[in-house]
Each structure stands twice: as structure tokens, then as C-alpha cells.
């Protein structure tokens, strides 16, 4: 049986005969190198021994609306599986794919509310993956459905990011906690720099929006290493493991295997966030100089916090030094604080006193502090790289 040959009737009887099941594909954290969760993927186990993949039967189920029936029958099975997985790892994060149709009626939210209310799972045990195309023409009902899930404490993940056209708009309109980079884009990074550009700019965007990133389709150690060094948070793909039955996945979790990990991603993300702050301050000042005060109300909204504690770099050195890191992280503290104070004064000067000399002086002070911070960060990066090279991050040849 293949693709278009499969009739809806056959799918209906397969669901009834309990031939549908979930397989679980591991997801690894770049920070710890450990399995932190998995994605639940539907499998049709045909009695003749063959396994039918979702792409061969879900399109029919989707276009006929039968998908909601599948979700309603399979969700309790998923919850049972999560209970079994929790016995091995209580904070396991299981990502579950839903279609937009599932959100049009309240049954999904109702079922999840009862599973969580009955304490069978924690909201943190389940994540909902939805593709942007599914929510692109989001009706109010779909939107409300998504918000209800978030109110339950469930994280929303935007699936297959990088393939559609309105991802950005969807990301800003809905409370997504993570974006999942499309596996095709991830795999094709080795063929075409455009794909690498899409991946890098998606990681950048997620950083700006303070949401997590998961890369799908990680098939080689090289791609894994590149994503780790680029500050991506989690990886999923054949190089780590393919989807396996629940029991096989439980066995894999019990092995406590580790993949390469580094906290460099945290430093990298903090660094980029810091550079972005400097750029935002300068862009804003430049814009203010080019517009009349009466027009400032028409300027684009911008998230700009001058508090060093809200800056990712500020958070990073505090964590790094508390985590038993070298005390010279604290050398960043003074200059970093002064730089943010100078940034705030600069913006205030540009807003209150368009006298060029005053603003120029404030720009100078801001950039001077910023140079000191940059030099400190460069030192830390240099030492970090040196340490990594000496310890050799490279995994042993298998
Ligand atoms: P998806 O959510 O993007 O799931 C990832 C797909 O990529 C899975 O295919 C997975 O096996 C495959 N994959 C993961 N890593 C790699 C890799 O490194 N290389 C390659 N070549 N492939 C990789 P699968 O299981 O065939 O699922 C296809 C799609 O079916 C899923 O795409 C998802 O959109 C849909 N789907 C799966 N299960 C469900 C479900 O329970 N409900 C709904 N509504 N849709 C589902
Ligand atoms: Mg998915
Ligand atoms: Mg995907």
C-alpha cells in the first residue's frame, strides 16, 4: 500500500483495529548532550509486517477531516506512553504534532486539560508542534485554541520553520516557545550557502525573540557540530537516532548516552544579543537625529531595555561565575553596567537635547565602554576556544 492508493476507508479500519501507534525520535540538548525529549511520530503497523509512514496516509486523513478522529483516539495512547516514559525520565518533553483542524473544536484542549488536571502528566511533558501553514489563515478559533493550550502551560513549537512565507508574522502573532528548523533546510546547508543563511538568520531571530531553537534533520556529526557552535539549543535527526517504538526509546533513555555538548552556545548567544543591543541604541539615536520630535510617535516599536540584568550577556556572566567558572567573568560586570548606563544616557540625550555636541559626546562614551566590554568578551572567547582545543571537543572516532 502506498500514498495515493490508500483509501480513507482503510485508514478508518486501521484506526479501529489499533494498527496506529507512536514511535519516538530522540531530541538532544546541545548544552548537556543528553536526551531531553522526543517527537511522537505516527506509524501504521500493517498486519503484513510493513510500516506505513504518515506522509502516505495523513494527507487523505487531513483533507477529509478524519485527522481529528485520529488525534482524539491517539491522544490517550500518547498520554499512556508519556506515563511510561516519565518512569525513566520524569521531565521528558514529548512533542506531539497537531493539524489546524484539531484546533477548530475544543476537544483537544478539553482532553489535555483533563490529563493534566488528573495529574497523569505535567504540562511540561508535552509540547505541541504545528506548522506555520496550518495556522497561516488562523481563524479566531484556531488562535483561541492555541492560546488555551498555552494557558494550560503547554509549549507551542513552530514546525518546519524556514519553508513558508509568513513565518515571521505567525511567530510574532502567536505565543510560540520554540521554532523547529525545517529538516530540508538543515540538510541542504552542505549544498547551498542560502540554506546556511536561512538557518543562521532563523537562529538570530529566535535569539532576538528569546525563544528556543530545535534543528531537525541532523544527519551527520558535522552538521551537529555546526549547529552547536551557532548557538542552536536542541537537535533531532538520524545521526542521533531514528524514531523507535516506545520500548526501544525507553531502552535508549536508560543507556544515558551522551552526544557532544558545550556551554559555548550560551556565551555565543549572549554575545550576539549584546552586539544587537549596541546596534539598536545606535540605530535609534541615528533615527531620532533624522526625524523631528513631532514625528517620533510614528517610529517603529522597538524592544530596548537598558537594564544590564535583562541583557543576555549580563545574565550569562552572572550564571557563569556562579557555576564555578573563572572569576574573571566578573571583570565584565563593571564595564558592562557602565555601557548600559551610557546607552540609556545617550538615548535620553538624543531625545531631549538635539544639540549635536552633547549627543556626539554621549556616543563617544557609549562606544568607549562598549569597546572595553568587547575586549573582555574577546578574551573570554579566546580562552574558551583554547581550553576546548586542548581538551579536544571532537568526539572519539567510532
Ligand atoms: P515532522 O513533524 O516535520 O516530523 C519529522 C519527520 O522527519 C519525521 O518523518 C521524521 O522521521 C523525519 N526525520 C527526522 N529526522 C530526520 C533525518 O535526520 N533525516 C530524514 N531524512 N528525515 C528525518 P515522519 O515520521 O514520516 O513524519 C512526517 C510528518 O507527518 C511529520 O513531519 C508530521 O508533520 C506528520 N505527523 C507525524 N505524526 C503525526 C501526528 O501524530 N499527527 C499529525 N497531525 N501529524 C503527524
Ligand atoms: Mg513535527
Ligand atoms: Mg518538522
CSV table of N, CA and C and ligand atoms in Angstrom, one decimal, residues 22 25 39-43 53-55 58 62 67 96-99 102 129 159-160 183 187 216-219 236-239 243, ligand 1:
chain,number,residue,atom,x,y,z
A,22,UNK,N,2.5,5.2,18.1
A,22,UNK,CA,3.5,6.2,18.0
A,22,UNK,C,4.9,5.6,18.1
A,25,UNK,N,11.2,9.7,18.3
A,25,UNK,CA,12.5,10.1,17.9
A,25,UNK,C,13.2,11.0,18.9
A,39,UNK,N,10.1,13.3,19.7
A,39,UNK,CA,8.9,13.7,19.0
A,39,UNK,C,8.1,12.4,18.7
A,40,UNK,N,6.8,12.5,19.0
A,40,UNK,CA,5.9,11.4,18.8
A,40,UNK,C,5.6,11.4,17.3
A,41,UNK,N,5.8,10.3,16.6
A,41,UNK,CA,5.5,10.2,15.1
A,41,UNK,C,4.6,9.0,14.9
A,42,UNK,N,3.6,9.3,14.2
A,42,UNK,CA,2.6,8.2,13.9
A,42,UNK,C,3.2,7.2,13.0
A,43,UNK,N,2.9,5.9,13.3
A,43,UNK,CA,3.3,4.8,12.4
A,43,UNK,C,2.1,3.9,12.3
A,53,UNK,N,4.3,5.1,6.6
A,53,UNK,CA,4.7,6.4,7.2
A,53,UNK,C,3.6,7.4,7.0
A,54,UNK,N,3.6,8.4,7.9
A,54,UNK,CA,2.5,9.4,7.9
A,54,UNK,C,2.3,10.1,6.5
A,55,UNK,N,3.3,10.4,5.8
A,55,UNK,CA,3.2,11.0,4.5
A,55,UNK,C,2.3,10.2,3.6
A,58,UNK,N,-1.5,10.5,6.0
A,58,UNK,CA,-2.1,11.7,6.7
A,58,UNK,C,-2.7,12.7,5.7
A,62,UNK,N,-6.2,14.2,6.4
A,62,UNK,CA,-6.3,15.7,6.6
A,62,UNK,C,-7.4,16.3,5.7
A,67,UNK,N,-8.6,13.4,10.3
A,67,UNK,CA,-7.4,13.6,11.2
A,67,UNK,C,-7.9,13.9,12.6
A,96,UNK,N,4.3,16.6,20.2
A,96,UNK,CA,3.1,16.0,19.5
A,96,UNK,C,2.7,16.9,18.4
A,97,UNK,N,2.5,16.3,17.2
A,97,UNK,CA,2.1,17.1,16.0
A,97,UNK,C,0.6,17.2,15.9
A,98,UNK,N,0.1,18.4,15.7
A,98,UNK,CA,-1.4,18.5,15.5
A,98,UNK,C,-1.6,19.3,14.2
A,99,UNK,N,-2.8,19.1,13.7
A,99,UNK,CA,-3.2,19.8,12.5
A,99,UNK,C,-4.1,21.0,12.9
A,102,UNK,N,-7.5,20.2,14.3
A,102,UNK,CA,-7.6,19.8,15.7
A,102,UNK,C,-7.9,21.0,16.6
A,129,UNK,N,3.5,20.7,18.4
A,129,UNK,CA,4.1,21.2,17.1
A,129,UNK,C,3.0,21.4,16.1
A,159,UNK,N,6.7,24.2,13.7
A,159,UNK,CA,7.4,23.2,13.0
A,159,UNK,C,7.8,23.6,11.6
A,160,UNK,N,8.8,23.0,11.0
A,160,UNK,CA,9.2,23.2,9.7
A,160,UNK,C,9.5,24.6,9.3
A,183,UNK,N,13.8,20.3,8.3
A,183,UNK,CA,14.9,19.4,8.1
A,183,UNK,C,15.5,19.5,6.7
A,187,UNK,N,19.4,20.0,6.2
A,187,UNK,CA,20.2,19.0,5.4
A,187,UNK,C,20.9,19.7,4.2
A,216,UNK,N,16.0,20.1,13.1
A,216,UNK,CA,15.5,18.7,12.7
A,216,UNK,C,16.4,18.3,11.5
A,217,UNK,N,16.5,17.0,11.3
A,217,UNK,CA,17.2,16.5,10.1
A,217,UNK,C,18.7,16.5,10.2
A,218,UNK,N,19.2,16.4,11.5
A,218,UNK,CA,20.6,16.4,11.7
A,218,UNK,C,21.1,15.0,11.4
A,219,UNK,N,21.8,14.9,10.3
A,219,UNK,CA,22.2,13.5,9.8
A,219,UNK,C,23.7,13.2,10.0
A,236,UNK,N,17.6,17.1,16.6
A,236,UNK,CA,16.9,15.9,16.3
A,236,UNK,C,17.3,15.4,14.9
A,237,UNK,N,17.5,14.2,14.7
A,237,UNK,CA,17.8,13.7,13.4
A,237,UNK,C,18.4,12.3,13.4
A,238,UNK,N,18.6,11.7,12.2
A,238,UNK,CA,19.1,10.3,12.1
A,238,UNK,C,20.4,10.1,12.8
A,239,UNK,N,21.3,11.2,12.8
A,239,UNK,CA,22.6,11.0,13.4
A,239,UNK,C,22.5,10.7,14.9
A,243,UNK,N,13.2,7.4,14.7
A,243,UNK,CA,12.1,7.1,15.6
A,243,UNK,C,12.0,5.6,15.9
B,1,LIG,P1,7.5,16.5,11.1
B,1,LIG,O1,6.7,16.8,12.2
B,1,LIG,O2,8.3,17.5,10.4
B,1,LIG,O3,8.4,15.2,11.6
B,1,LIG,C1,9.7,15.0,11.2
B,1,LIG,C2,9.8,14.0,10.1
B,1,LIG,O4,11.2,14.0,9.6
B,1,LIG,C3,9.6,12.5,10.5
B,1,LIG,O5,9.0,11.9,9.4
B,1,LIG,C4,10.9,12.0,10.9
B,1,LIG,O6,11.1,10.6,10.8
B,1,LIG,C5,11.8,12.7,9.8
B,1,LIG,N1,13.2,12.9,10.2
B,1,LIG,C6,13.6,13.2,11.4
B,1,LIG,N2,15.0,13.3,11.3
B,1,LIG,C7,15.4,13.0,10.1
B,1,LIG,C8,16.6,13.0,9.4
B,1,LIG,O7,17.7,13.2,10.0
B,1,LIG,N3,16.6,12.7,8.1
B,1,LIG,C9,15.5,12.5,7.4
B,1,LIG,N4,15.6,12.2,6.1
B,1,LIG,N5,14.3,12.5,8.0
B,1,LIG,C10,14.2,12.8,9.3
B,1,LIG,P2,7.7,11.1,9.5
B,1,LIG,O8,7.6,10.3,10.8
B,1,LIG,O9,7.5,10.4,8.2
B,1,LIG,O10,6.6,12.2,9.7
B,1,LIG,C11,6.2,13.1,8.6
B,1,LIG,C12,5.3,14.1,9.0
B,1,LIG,O11,4.0,13.6,9.4
B,1,LIG,C13,5.7,14.9,10.3
B,1,LIG,O12,6.6,15.8,9.9
B,1,LIG,C14,4.4,15.5,10.7
B,1,LIG,O13,4.0,16.7,10.0
B,1,LIG,C15,3.4,14.4,10.3
B,1,LIG,N6,3.0,13.6,11.5
B,1,LIG,C16,3.7,12.6,12.1
B,1,LIG,N7,3.0,12.2,13.2
B,1,LIG,C17,1.9,13.0,13.3
B,1,LIG,C18,0.7,13.0,14.2
B,1,LIG,O14,0.7,12.3,15.2
B,1,LIG,N8,-0.2,13.9,14.0
B,1,LIG,C19,-0.2,14.8,12.9
B,1,LIG,N9,-1.2,15.7,12.7
B,1,LIG,N10,0.9,14.8,12.0
B,1,LIG,C20,1.9,13.9,12.2
